[in-house]
Amino acid sequence: MTEPPPRSSGIVFLQVLVAALFLAVIGGSVGLALGLRARDQGNTAADPGRTRPGVGSPTTGPTTGLTTSPITGPTADPSANCPDEVGQRAGQGVLAQVLHIQTEDSEVWICRAGDGALYYLGRRFSDGAQQFLSDVRQRGDEYIATNATGQGTTVYRVSRERLVIEDGAGEPEVQPVVGVDG
């Protein structure tokens, strides 16, 4: 039997070059697909300039008593300030972002003033309703915001893993976190 003739180095180089180009195209396609998927799922870290749905002019929700209004300020950078609205409502000016989470249904900012006071701003995506609270404390890796009214008390427990809303009227509402900054 005779052996096949040896390949020239030019042909081997061309085959390696084509294989590398093929792998680069596949890798770029996968990266693009994952980036688009993250953006479409509402991950502001993937697209910091993205407009959030459900934000409109200031109004009061008909059944919730919560307010809706535009939220401004950077949110994608972990060292970012909280939305300007939080500082204005707190009467504190610019506040540092401690934590910003997003669930499928809502998003929450935990903010810290220069004097160490903590503030909570939560917003529902479905109707843009917001809840601003100044009764906020930290317990370990969790932040607990309390809204006590004449109609009862609602407690919001915020962590990097979940948002739990307890209104005392039934089972707590648990929302797993899908995006986090801070």
mmCIF file of N, CA, C and O in Angstrom, residues 5 17 26 30 32 44 59 68-69 72 74 100 102 115 120 125 135 149 154 165 168 174 179 181:
data_model
loop_
_atom_site.group_PDB
_atom_site.id
_atom_site.type_symbol
_atom_site.label_atom_id
_atom_site.label_comp_id
_atom_site.label_asym_id
_atom_site.label_seq_id
_atom_site.Cartn_x
_atom_site.Cartn_y
_atom_site.Cartn_z
ATOM 1 N N PRO A 5 0.061 11.364 -0.355
ATOM 2 C CA PRO A 5 1.114 12.374 -0.409
ATOM 3 C C PRO A 5 0.953 13.362 0.746
ATOM 4 O O PRO A 5 -0.165 13.648 1.179
ATOM 5 N N LEU A 17 -7.229 28.425 9.554
ATOM 6 C CA LEU A 17 -7.796 29.770 9.471
ATOM 7 C C LEU A 17 -9.315 29.708 9.290
ATOM 8 O O LEU A 17 -10.058 30.435 9.960
ATOM 9 N N ILE A 26 -19.512 31.713 15.404
ATOM 10 C CA ILE A 26 -20.410 31.035 16.345
ATOM 11 C C ILE A 26 -20.371 31.737 17.707
ATOM 12 O O ILE A 26 -21.409 32.013 18.309
ATOM 13 N N VAL A 30 -23.586 33.637 19.592
ATOM 14 C CA VAL A 30 -24.060 33.248 20.927
ATOM 15 C C VAL A 30 -24.026 34.461 21.865
ATOM 16 O O VAL A 30 -24.975 34.712 22.612
ATOM 17 N N LEU A 32 -24.219 37.663 21.091
ATOM 18 C CA LEU A 32 -25.280 38.582 20.687
ATOM 19 C C LEU A 32 -26.641 38.074 21.159
ATOM 20 O O LEU A 32 -27.437 38.839 21.699
ATOM 21 N N THR A 44 -31.397 46.022 33.207
ATOM 22 C CA THR A 44 -30.860 47.328 32.856
ATOM 23 C C THR A 44 -29.354 47.334 32.823
ATOM 24 O O THR A 44 -28.754 48.213 32.229
ATOM 25 N N THR A 59 -49.741 60.600 39.096
ATOM 26 C CA THR A 59 -51.144 60.333 39.373
ATOM 27 C C THR A 59 -51.232 59.459 40.610
ATOM 28 O O THR A 59 -50.229 58.936 41.078
ATOM 29 N N THR A 68 -47.747 57.326 40.867
ATOM 30 C CA THR A 68 -46.902 57.032 39.727
ATOM 31 C C THR A 68 -46.269 58.337 39.279
ATOM 32 O O THR A 68 -46.890 59.387 39.333
ATOM 33 N N SER A 69 -45.020 58.279 38.885
ATOM 34 C CA SER A 69 -44.342 59.450 38.345
ATOM 35 C C SER A 69 -43.061 58.987 37.686
ATOM 36 O O SER A 69 -42.586 57.889 37.943
ATOM 37 N N THR A 72 -36.083 59.170 37.518
ATOM 38 C CA THR A 72 -34.893 59.599 36.800
ATOM 39 C C THR A 72 -33.669 59.224 37.602
ATOM 40 O O THR A 72 -33.739 58.980 38.796
ATOM 41 N N PRO A 74 -29.397 57.465 37.358
ATOM 42 C CA PRO A 74 -28.726 56.253 36.896
ATOM 43 C C PRO A 74 -29.074 55.069 37.776
ATOM 44 O O PRO A 74 -29.288 55.203 38.957
ATOM 45 N N HIS A 100 -30.343 47.823 44.110
ATOM 46 C CA HIS A 100 -31.420 47.987 43.126
ATOM 47 C C HIS A 100 -31.714 46.600 42.588
ATOM 48 O O HIS A 100 -30.837 45.954 42.027
ATOM 49 N N GLN A 102 -34.595 43.941 40.473
ATOM 50 C CA GLN A 102 -35.747 43.836 39.584
ATOM 51 C C GLN A 102 -36.286 42.420 39.684
ATOM 52 O O GLN A 102 -35.519 41.459 39.712
ATOM 53 N N ASP A 115 -26.337 60.823 56.256
ATOM 54 C CA ASP A 115 -26.428 60.593 57.702
ATOM 55 C C ASP A 115 -26.676 59.126 58.050
ATOM 56 O O ASP A 115 -26.859 58.780 59.207
ATOM 57 N N TYR A 120 -36.558 53.478 50.864
ATOM 58 C CA TYR A 120 -37.060 52.442 49.959
ATOM 59 C C TYR A 120 -37.909 53.111 48.882
ATOM 60 O O TYR A 120 -38.754 53.954 49.196
ATOM 61 N N PHE A 125 -44.353 47.260 37.695
ATOM 62 C CA PHE A 125 -44.297 47.449 36.249
ATOM 63 C C PHE A 125 -45.690 47.531 35.632
ATOM 64 O O PHE A 125 -45.901 48.247 34.666
ATOM 65 N N ASP A 135 -39.188 54.302 56.670
ATOM 66 C CA ASP A 135 -39.017 53.376 57.797
ATOM 67 C C ASP A 135 -38.331 52.115 57.262
ATOM 68 O O ASP A 135 -38.984 51.121 56.934
ATOM 69 N N THR A 149 -50.133 52.070 58.030
ATOM 70 C CA THR A 149 -51.210 53.023 57.786
ATOM 71 C C THR A 149 -52.376 52.676 58.696
ATOM 72 O O THR A 149 -52.344 51.667 59.409
ATOM 73 N N THR A 154 -47.865 46.942 55.955
ATOM 74 C CA THR A 154 -47.252 46.116 54.923
ATOM 75 C C THR A 154 -45.747 46.180 55.119
ATOM 76 O O THR A 154 -45.181 47.263 55.311
ATOM 77 N N ILE A 165 -43.346 40.539 50.048
ATOM 78 C CA ILE A 165 -44.319 41.546 50.485
ATOM 79 C C ILE A 165 -45.302 40.853 51.420
ATOM 80 O O ILE A 165 -45.995 39.908 51.033
ATOM 81 N N GLY A 168 -50.076 40.931 55.923
ATOM 82 C CA GLY A 168 -50.813 40.411 57.064
ATOM 83 C C GLY A 168 -52.180 39.853 56.698
ATOM 84 O O GLY A 168 -52.867 39.302 57.541
ATOM 85 N N VAL A 174 -43.979 36.380 47.290
ATOM 86 C CA VAL A 174 -42.541 36.230 47.077
ATOM 87 C C VAL A 174 -42.249 36.434 45.596
ATOM 88 O O VAL A 174 -42.803 35.738 44.747
ATOM 89 N N GLY A 179 -32.800 40.594 38.290
ATOM 90 C CA GLY A 179 -31.725 41.530 37.987
ATOM 91 C C GLY A 179 -31.345 42.283 39.248
ATOM 92 O O GLY A 179 -32.209 42.617 40.059
ATOM 93 N N ASP A 181 -28.415 45.310 40.977
ATOM 94 C CA ASP A 181 -27.292 46.238 40.975
ATOM 95 C C ASP A 181 -27.000 46.577 42.430
ATOM 96 O O ASP A 181 -27.891 46.785 43.216
#
